[in-house]
XYZ file of C-alpha atoms in Angstrom:
581
model
C 34.699 70.020 22.348
C 36.086 69.934 26.240
C 38.128 66.504 26.131
C 36.110 64.643 28.891
C 32.950 65.324 27.316
C 34.438 63.967 24.036
C 35.917 60.720 25.510
C 32.330 60.325 27.402
C 30.589 60.896 24.463
C 32.738 58.579 22.486
C 32.923 55.467 24.751
C 28.886 55.875 24.806
C 28.144 55.970 21.340
C 30.130 52.574 20.915
C 28.984 51.296 24.086
C 25.256 52.358 22.909
C 25.961 50.630 19.834
C 27.002 47.017 21.097
C 24.169 47.102 23.504
C 21.652 47.682 20.393
C 23.649 45.012 18.257
C 23.773 42.637 20.893
C 19.978 42.854 21.387
C 18.966 42.958 17.904
C 21.301 39.461 17.517
C 19.605 38.274 20.547
C 16.233 39.048 18.758
C 16.849 37.018 15.575
C 18.212 34.267 17.501
C 15.385 33.603 19.380
C 12.705 34.736 17.758
C 13.282 34.501 14.040
C 15.814 31.618 14.135
C 13.960 29.653 11.981
C 14.015 32.134 9.069
C 16.528 32.132 5.917
C 19.775 34.260 7.002
C 18.809 34.512 10.773
C 21.964 33.171 11.812
C 23.966 34.918 9.118
C 22.102 38.049 10.661
C 23.322 37.526 14.373
C 26.994 36.673 13.120
C 26.710 39.733 11.413
C 25.236 42.051 14.441
C 27.824 40.150 17.063
C 30.849 41.869 14.927
C 29.113 44.702 14.807
C 29.433 44.869 18.748
C 32.404 43.350 19.030
C 34.055 45.765 16.962
C 32.396 48.564 18.851
C 33.863 47.108 22.492
C 37.207 46.755 20.495
C 37.342 50.968 19.591
C 35.699 51.445 23.248
C 37.942 49.927 25.446
C 40.996 51.475 24.087
C 39.564 55.081 25.350
C 39.028 53.557 28.618
C 42.312 51.640 29.909
C 44.632 53.404 27.091
C 47.859 50.872 25.613
C 47.068 48.612 27.791
C 44.060 47.653 25.737
C 46.270 46.343 22.548
C 46.279 42.501 22.649
C 42.430 42.618 23.182
C 41.434 45.036 20.570
C 44.026 43.974 18.628
C 42.253 40.008 18.585
C 39.032 41.552 17.878
C 39.942 43.392 14.744
C 41.985 40.781 13.158
C 38.385 38.940 13.513
C 36.637 41.832 11.992
C 36.730 40.069 7.939
C 34.339 37.141 9.488
C 31.147 39.126 10.286
C 31.809 41.139 6.746
C 32.001 37.958 5.020
C 28.565 36.842 7.116
C 27.374 40.437 5.234
C 28.271 39.498 1.963
C 26.689 36.022 2.302
C 23.542 37.352 4.149
C 23.268 40.312 0.885
C 23.387 37.326 -1.517
C 21.355 35.163 -0.131
C 18.674 38.082 0.361
C 19.033 38.867 -3.178
C 18.174 35.337 -4.313
C 21.166 35.366 -6.791
C 22.201 32.020 -8.604
C 25.842 32.436 -7.662
C 25.785 32.448 -3.803
C 27.471 29.182 -3.086
C 30.547 30.544 -5.013
C 29.779 34.280 -3.615
C 29.841 32.422 0.359
C 32.604 30.303 -0.857
C 35.245 32.967 -1.786
C 34.086 35.489 0.823
C 34.728 33.296 3.972
C 37.822 31.729 2.145
C 39.160 35.362 1.407
C 37.817 36.063 5.321
C 39.498 32.903 6.933
C 42.786 34.280 5.272
C 42.913 37.615 6.202
C 42.126 36.937 9.710
C 44.489 33.677 10.274
C 47.429 36.468 8.627
C 45.973 39.374 11.630
C 46.280 37.017 14.196
C 49.632 36.122 13.413
C 51.516 38.899 12.715
C 49.440 41.312 14.637
C 47.326 44.320 12.960
C 48.288 47.219 15.248
C 48.485 48.815 18.420
C 46.789 51.341 20.733
C 48.098 54.457 21.129
C 47.446 58.111 22.949
C 45.544 60.258 20.489
C 44.432 63.551 21.084
C 43.733 63.665 24.467
C 42.212 59.829 24.546
C 43.538 57.570 26.535
C 44.583 55.211 23.884
C 42.996 54.596 19.918
C 43.623 51.847 17.980
C 46.435 52.473 15.007
C 46.688 49.647 12.449
C 49.834 48.324 11.303
C 50.617 47.696 7.730
C 49.004 44.216 7.977
C 46.532 45.757 10.202
C 45.639 48.017 6.839
C 45.641 45.209 4.765
C 43.189 42.950 7.075
C 40.868 45.660 7.472
C 40.983 46.805 3.695
C 39.802 43.283 2.865
C 37.035 43.242 5.344
C 36.016 46.745 3.698
C 36.373 45.076 0.463
C 34.026 42.854 1.636
C 31.463 45.638 2.847
C 31.479 47.563 -0.588
C 30.747 44.020 -2.885
C 27.509 43.564 0.073
C 26.468 47.117 -0.525
C 27.172 47.009 -4.358
C 24.882 43.874 -4.586
C 22.097 45.360 -2.062
C 22.047 48.474 -4.420
C 21.713 46.204 -7.479
C 18.789 44.726 -5.916
C 17.340 47.829 -5.054
C 17.488 48.871 -8.518
C 16.512 45.352 -10.330
C 13.407 44.788 -7.622
C 9.551 46.021 -6.995
C 7.645 46.563 -4.203
C 8.572 45.100 -1.158
C 11.551 43.202 -1.540
C 13.034 46.646 -3.014
C 11.891 48.678 0.251
C 13.864 46.285 2.408
C 16.934 46.307 0.245
C 16.842 50.250 0.240
C 15.887 50.242 4.088
C 19.481 48.200 4.825
C 21.838 49.623 2.366
C 20.601 53.232 3.881
C 21.262 52.134 7.400
C 24.622 50.284 6.377
C 25.826 53.504 5.042
C 25.320 55.123 8.210
C 27.874 52.556 9.544
C 29.965 52.915 6.448
C 30.344 56.750 7.415
C 30.670 56.489 11.118
C 33.643 54.121 10.391
C 35.346 56.586 8.890
C 36.286 58.151 12.021
C 38.116 55.100 13.019
C 40.752 56.029 10.190
C 41.635 59.575 12.042
C 44.520 58.258 14.181
C 46.241 56.058 11.510
C 45.897 58.838 8.874
C 46.857 61.757 11.447
C 43.903 63.828 11.075
C 44.245 65.878 14.016
C 40.313 66.117 14.834
C 37.694 64.658 16.984
C 36.174 61.528 15.449
C 32.851 62.877 15.217
C 31.824 60.553 12.667
C 31.689 57.499 15.387
C 29.130 59.305 17.071
C 26.739 58.492 14.271
C 27.553 54.440 15.218
C 23.969 54.152 17.270
C 22.186 55.751 14.114
C 23.272 52.520 12.462
C 21.800 49.994 14.751
C 18.529 52.400 14.820
C 18.238 52.343 11.200
C 18.843 48.601 10.670
C 16.063 47.687 13.670
C 13.612 50.373 11.587
C 14.478 48.554 8.555
C 14.111 44.813 9.661
C 10.844 46.140 11.698
C 9.175 48.548 9.184
C 9.955 46.536 5.939
C 9.712 43.004 7.974
C 13.167 42.014 6.428
C 12.439 39.296 8.729
C 8.819 38.034 9.289
C 8.447 37.862 13.118
C 5.870 38.194 16.056
C 4.376 41.376 16.144
C 5.155 41.498 20.104
C 8.563 40.329 19.546
C 8.940 43.289 17.381
C 7.768 45.687 19.697
C 9.549 44.050 22.489
C 12.576 44.574 20.904
C 11.937 48.220 20.357
C 11.160 48.514 23.805
C 14.107 47.608 24.935
C 16.481 49.610 22.550
C 14.719 52.811 23.426
C 14.666 51.853 26.888
C 18.419 51.415 26.568
C 18.531 54.523 24.852
C 16.934 56.346 27.563
C 19.018 54.938 30.032
C 22.457 56.309 28.312
C 20.516 59.571 28.145
C 19.736 59.834 31.322
C 23.219 58.146 32.310
C 24.435 61.146 30.187
C 22.858 64.053 31.761
C 23.770 62.871 35.092
C 27.244 62.688 34.862
C 27.450 66.080 32.965
C 27.687 68.209 36.576
C 30.858 65.627 36.786
C 32.257 65.968 33.708
C 32.042 69.991 34.266
C 33.242 70.174 37.650
C 35.447 67.530 38.376
C 35.877 65.028 40.887
C 35.025 66.299 44.339
C 37.788 66.252 47.026
C 37.359 64.165 50.252
C 35.643 60.759 50.574
C 31.947 62.587 51.875
C 32.090 64.821 48.879
C 32.949 62.043 46.603
C 29.988 59.950 47.836
C 27.680 62.527 48.223
C 28.103 63.493 44.189
C 27.572 60.539 43.268
C 24.706 59.739 45.279
C 23.382 63.050 43.863
C 24.364 61.708 40.444
C 22.178 58.627 40.673
C 19.302 60.379 41.940
C 19.300 63.378 38.844
C 19.701 59.468 36.560
C 16.836 58.091 38.127
C 15.019 61.547 37.694
C 15.641 61.958 34.376
C 15.123 57.996 33.759
C 11.593 57.530 34.471
C 9.245 59.797 32.432
C 12.096 59.011 29.622
C 10.737 55.295 30.556
C 6.902 56.563 30.357
C 7.177 57.579 27.212
C 8.977 54.665 26.087
C 6.168 52.441 27.172
C 3.265 55.325 25.758
C 5.150 55.343 22.203
C 5.417 51.220 22.568
C 2.646 49.878 24.127
C -0.129 52.713 23.541
C -3.418 52.628 25.323
C -2.312 51.161 28.804
C -4.661 53.210 30.993
C -8.300 52.889 30.896
C -10.833 54.941 32.456
C -14.564 55.314 32.922
C -14.872 57.537 30.337
C -13.041 55.005 27.696
C -15.130 52.247 28.772
C -18.055 54.333 28.051
C -17.365 55.133 25.304
C -16.525 51.464 23.784
C -19.981 50.653 25.230
C -21.582 53.234 23.208
C -19.794 52.411 20.046
C -20.269 48.398 20.855
C -24.224 48.699 21.059
C -24.274 49.657 17.402
C -23.436 46.334 16.201
C -26.484 43.713 15.466
C -24.858 40.678 15.000
C -21.757 38.771 15.847
C -20.172 39.564 12.900
C -20.519 43.193 12.879
C -19.808 43.251 16.743
C -15.853 41.452 15.595
C -15.381 44.261 12.968
C -16.137 47.010 15.348
C -14.330 45.767 18.138
C -11.484 44.805 16.462
C -11.327 48.381 14.708
C -11.679 49.841 18.107
C -9.147 47.774 19.537
C -6.468 48.375 16.519
C -7.293 52.548 17.054
C -6.193 51.822 21.099
C -3.216 49.692 20.548
C -1.923 51.520 17.190
C -2.085 47.886 15.962
C -1.445 47.506 12.230
C -4.406 46.210 10.162
C -3.404 42.803 8.728
C -4.865 39.462 8.096
C -2.342 37.805 10.945
C -2.908 40.387 13.361
C -3.995 40.135 16.841
C -7.336 39.845 16.865
C -10.855 39.351 18.567
C -13.192 36.253 17.488
C -17.051 36.803 18.486
C -19.065 33.525 18.344
C -22.164 33.611 19.746
C -21.932 34.665 23.084
C -18.229 34.092 23.707
C -15.475 36.135 22.618
C -11.900 34.620 21.994
C -8.464 36.396 21.601
C -5.766 35.296 19.030
C -2.513 36.485 18.766
C -2.635 38.043 22.197
C -0.223 35.607 24.282
C 2.547 36.931 23.812
C 1.675 40.417 24.484
C 2.969 42.427 27.894
C 0.860 42.329 30.428
C -0.421 45.636 30.394
C -1.462 45.528 26.713
C -3.108 42.285 27.686
C -4.620 43.730 30.535
C -6.437 46.119 28.649
C -7.391 43.702 26.265
C -8.945 41.365 28.680
C -10.720 45.005 29.788
C -12.067 45.829 26.329
C -13.024 41.460 25.854
C -15.287 41.415 28.450
C -17.428 44.557 27.193
C -17.121 42.492 23.985
C -18.681 39.567 26.018
C -21.114 41.847 27.487
C -22.657 42.772 23.919
C -22.185 40.053 22.481
C -24.824 38.176 25.155
C -27.133 41.078 24.928
C -27.259 40.698 21.383
C -27.789 36.634 21.607
C -30.465 37.368 24.203
C -32.282 40.183 21.978
C -31.951 37.433 18.648
C -33.440 34.493 21.201
C -36.507 37.364 21.816
C -37.085 38.751 18.513
C -37.273 34.555 17.130
C -39.784 33.985 20.003
C -41.347 36.495 19.247
C -41.496 35.407 15.444
C -42.634 32.027 16.475
C -45.283 33.443 18.329
C -46.120 35.649 15.126
C -46.003 32.555 13.170
C -47.895 30.469 15.348
C -50.845 33.395 15.522
C -50.248 32.776 11.860
C -50.598 29.504 11.467
C -54.086 29.586 13.560
C -55.467 32.351 11.402
C -54.505 30.423 8.571
C -56.406 27.091 9.232
C -59.010 29.597 10.635
C -59.128 31.369 7.292
C -58.868 27.648 5.543
C -61.814 26.057 7.282
C -64.016 29.495 6.514
C -62.817 29.746 2.666
C -63.338 26.411 1.657
C -66.816 25.891 2.626
C -68.124 28.549 0.851
C -65.695 27.925 -2.348
C -67.442 24.401 -2.456
C -70.556 26.161 -2.279
C -69.604 28.742 -5.225
C -68.573 25.448 -7.633
C -71.856 23.422 -7.017
C -73.669 26.843 -7.499
C -71.878 27.507 -11.012
C -72.465 24.002 -12.435
C -75.791 25.692 -14.107
C -73.493 28.748 -15.567
C -72.737 28.423 -19.440
C -69.608 26.738 -19.697
C -67.031 29.958 -19.919
C -68.890 31.244 -16.662
C -67.683 28.156 -15.155
C -64.674 27.720 -16.323
C -63.935 31.039 -15.454
C -65.036 30.139 -11.515
C -63.284 27.164 -11.464
C -59.605 28.809 -12.513
C -60.609 31.355 -9.763
C -61.475 28.968 -7.109
C -58.541 26.622 -7.737
C -56.237 29.954 -7.451
C -57.802 30.801 -4.018
C -57.673 27.192 -3.083
C -54.064 27.118 -3.961
C -53.342 30.797 -2.345
C -54.986 28.914 1.109
C -52.721 25.819 0.735
C -49.710 27.796 0.429
C -50.676 30.010 3.197
C -51.665 26.759 5.277
C -47.713 25.510 4.140
C -45.871 28.453 4.714
C -47.275 28.818 8.303
C -47.176 25.252 9.490
C -44.146 24.271 11.814
C -41.858 21.945 9.426
C -41.042 18.773 11.100
C -38.714 16.692 8.742
C -37.766 13.587 9.266
C -34.389 13.038 7.246
C -33.464 9.584 5.610
C -30.918 8.521 3.126
C -32.565 9.328 -0.402
C -30.840 8.197 -3.571
C -31.167 11.777 -5.532
C -31.457 10.607 -8.770
C -34.886 8.474 -8.439
C -36.293 11.199 -6.657
C -35.273 14.024 -9.382
C -36.179 11.459 -12.423
C -39.805 12.148 -12.302
C -39.563 15.881 -12.411
C -39.123 15.483 -16.167
C -36.442 17.573 -16.364
C -32.607 17.776 -17.955
C -30.653 16.046 -15.395
C -27.035 16.373 -14.164
C -27.046 14.701 -10.793
C -24.119 11.534 -10.028
C -25.650 8.015 -9.969
C -24.495 7.326 -6.457
C -25.117 10.889 -4.711
C -26.959 10.275 -1.385
C -28.670 13.381 0.356
C -29.770 13.491 4.195
C -33.366 14.779 3.516
C -37.103 14.443 4.443
C -38.252 12.789 1.160
C -42.151 14.645 1.008
C -40.518 17.813 1.997
C -37.446 17.625 -0.441
C -40.554 16.763 -3.245
C -42.435 20.150 -2.294
C -39.118 21.876 -2.711
C -38.029 20.909 -5.788
C -41.206 21.001 -7.236
C -41.896 24.374 -6.415
C -38.965 25.543 -7.973
C -39.031 23.258 -11.239
C -42.519 25.182 -11.503
C -40.946 28.068 -11.121
C -38.633 27.636 -13.762
C -40.659 26.035 -15.955
C -42.778 29.230 -15.946
C -40.302 31.803 -16.879
C -37.869 29.488 -19.191
C -37.635 27.089 -22.115
C -34.916 24.977 -20.526
C -34.715 23.754 -17.061
C -32.065 21.368 -15.846
C -31.251 20.174 -12.048
C -27.381 19.853 -11.348
C -26.266 18.107 -7.946
C -22.438 17.526 -6.716
C -21.630 15.764 -3.723
C -19.744 18.262 -1.750
C -19.323 18.415 0.879
C -22.173 19.892 1.576
C -24.238 18.595 -1.121
C -25.261 21.156 -3.010
C -28.640 20.891 -5.845
C -28.882 23.368 -8.427
C -32.257 23.942 -10.215
C -31.620 26.264 -12.950
C -33.129 28.066 -15.782
C -32.654 30.291 -19.175
C -35.528 32.815 -18.067
C -35.518 36.759 -17.924
C -33.343 36.347 -14.681
C -34.523 38.080 -11.284
C -35.460 41.790 -11.384
C -32.827 43.543 -9.530
C -35.250 45.761 -7.142
C -36.554 41.933 -5.733
C -33.256 39.988 -5.187
C -32.783 41.360 -1.559
C -36.266 40.190 -0.414
C -36.165 37.159 -2.931
C -37.503 34.703 -0.078
C -39.552 36.617 1.639
C -43.229 36.099 1.750
C -45.729 37.533 -0.915
C -42.476 38.479 -3.149
C -42.704 36.559 -6.877
C -40.676 36.357 -9.780
C -43.428 35.705 -12.014
C -46.938 37.541 -12.678
C -49.816 35.659 -10.854
C -47.275 33.703 -8.481
C -48.810 33.944 -4.627
C -45.120 34.853 -3.668
C -44.793 32.006 -0.969
C -43.429 29.612 -3.277
C -39.506 30.586 -2.633
C -40.572 31.551 0.724
C -41.859 28.011 1.510
C -38.914 26.387 -0.119
C -36.436 28.393 2.352
C -38.164 27.208 5.263
C -38.275 23.788 4.378
C -34.613 23.916 3.794
C -33.849 25.929 7.419
C -35.684 22.854 8.785
C -32.954 20.427 7.093
C -30.162 22.790 8.447
C -29.354 24.197 4.866
C -29.803 27.340 2.859
C -31.399 28.066 -0.308
C -29.311 30.867 -2.462
C -29.043 32.778 -5.664
C -26.072 31.068 -7.610
C -24.001 31.522 -10.815
C -23.359 29.060 -13.461
C -22.228 30.075 -17.072
C -24.935 29.448 -19.613
C -28.060 29.872 -17.213
C -29.682 33.172 -15.899
C -31.205 32.119 -12.832
C -29.927 29.109 -10.755
C -31.267 28.067 -7.089
C -28.937 26.603 -4.904
C -30.119 24.024 -2.348
C -27.618 23.133 0.443
C -27.930 20.585 2.987
C -26.597 20.893 6.513
C -25.658 18.214 9.085
C -28.735 16.757 10.944
């Protein structure tokens, strides 16, 4: 390898490692400082950056860098101790305090000895202006720092073997990245060991920072905000793109050499700068697309989103479709605590997007506008459906009143005409007339607009007259219309008695207050479960199929619900819940 190119590559690798380490340390300090171990990780990363700078400066200025480089290298045991402390804290080790005290004591002693007696000097080597060569004291200082690093790696390896799941993956990722760092460090021993070869392992050092970042972000070694993690990746990749563009731009100067004359030098530097900018622009666009995808919204995108959102039938389904589309567009992780859109009626709320970059936020705002349009159309269609339903119910009520008026008079005539019939015929006629009267009454009750007047009701007094077993608190008060609630409970209890031998009413104060009417009958047939509360669906032979439908209408008028519930020991339970009126 050409000496000039080799020096540029060597210094570039160390510079990139220093920049990446400082960026990662700033990220930890600003975005994850509240997490356990964040200060230790930041200190270790600063140590990596200091080591990289200490080794890069001699290759630029030569032996004059000795005081600066020797001081930084004498301090190297301190980050190694912080690494041991961090690893043992991550491994949840019971001997953390003694290990930390011993590590810092060893590191402090080694650092003090190195600062007092010196750790070595910078000397020219293998075409480099300068490379650091440790003294005997320096070997001892670096040996103790290396020993601490080995202890930390052994504990990481033990954690990887012993743990399972996410903890194991985290330990393995950090262990692998640190191994890359240890291999890279062997390149710095070439001058001291007399190895007359280019220190190629040092070129691996930037991979250590990349691997460490990947391990922290991919396996969530530190639980940090999504946009902070992506911002860190963006910064590191842009820095890498800048280093690549600078390297490409300086290659011609390295190969040809510095031009003679001021004008030629100026022209060469201008051309180098222009080439670097030309190379950096597409690299930055690539970084933007990788880290923050989906930045440009076309008319085709808008049309496709509208088509897919139009398939939603309610707000819940709309939110599900919208979040799936957005996650796919922006390559977001599918996690419960991730950024999302919340649809409530006709409004759309953005959750977790406040720290998103402007380009991404622009996409989300535009997408949220489309979701809002769909939500408003859904709400309008539901209002139209409700209005049509109310109109149909009104028509049904008028029809039912007419039917009741027209049927009850003939039924009365039939009853009177049957007075001269034999007893068994009169009984049969009376039973059928009563059944028809009951059906007419149920139709009237179902079709009427239930207007309730809630008032405080002591529930135990109301249900005591039902003649069934009770498990109701003595002081439980519910807000309900007394007459309507009696009708609800009577319907449920009559159904329960017709199908079961044991019937009970169980109540709880909540909130919300709930009343269960349970029986030990045969249960609900699976084929009618989904339609149980619709008109003319009956769970008992001979029923009109309107009793449960009336119960639902009355509970809706109370702002509450009626649902099936599960209780051990009972085959069927209907649960009444009361909303806030």
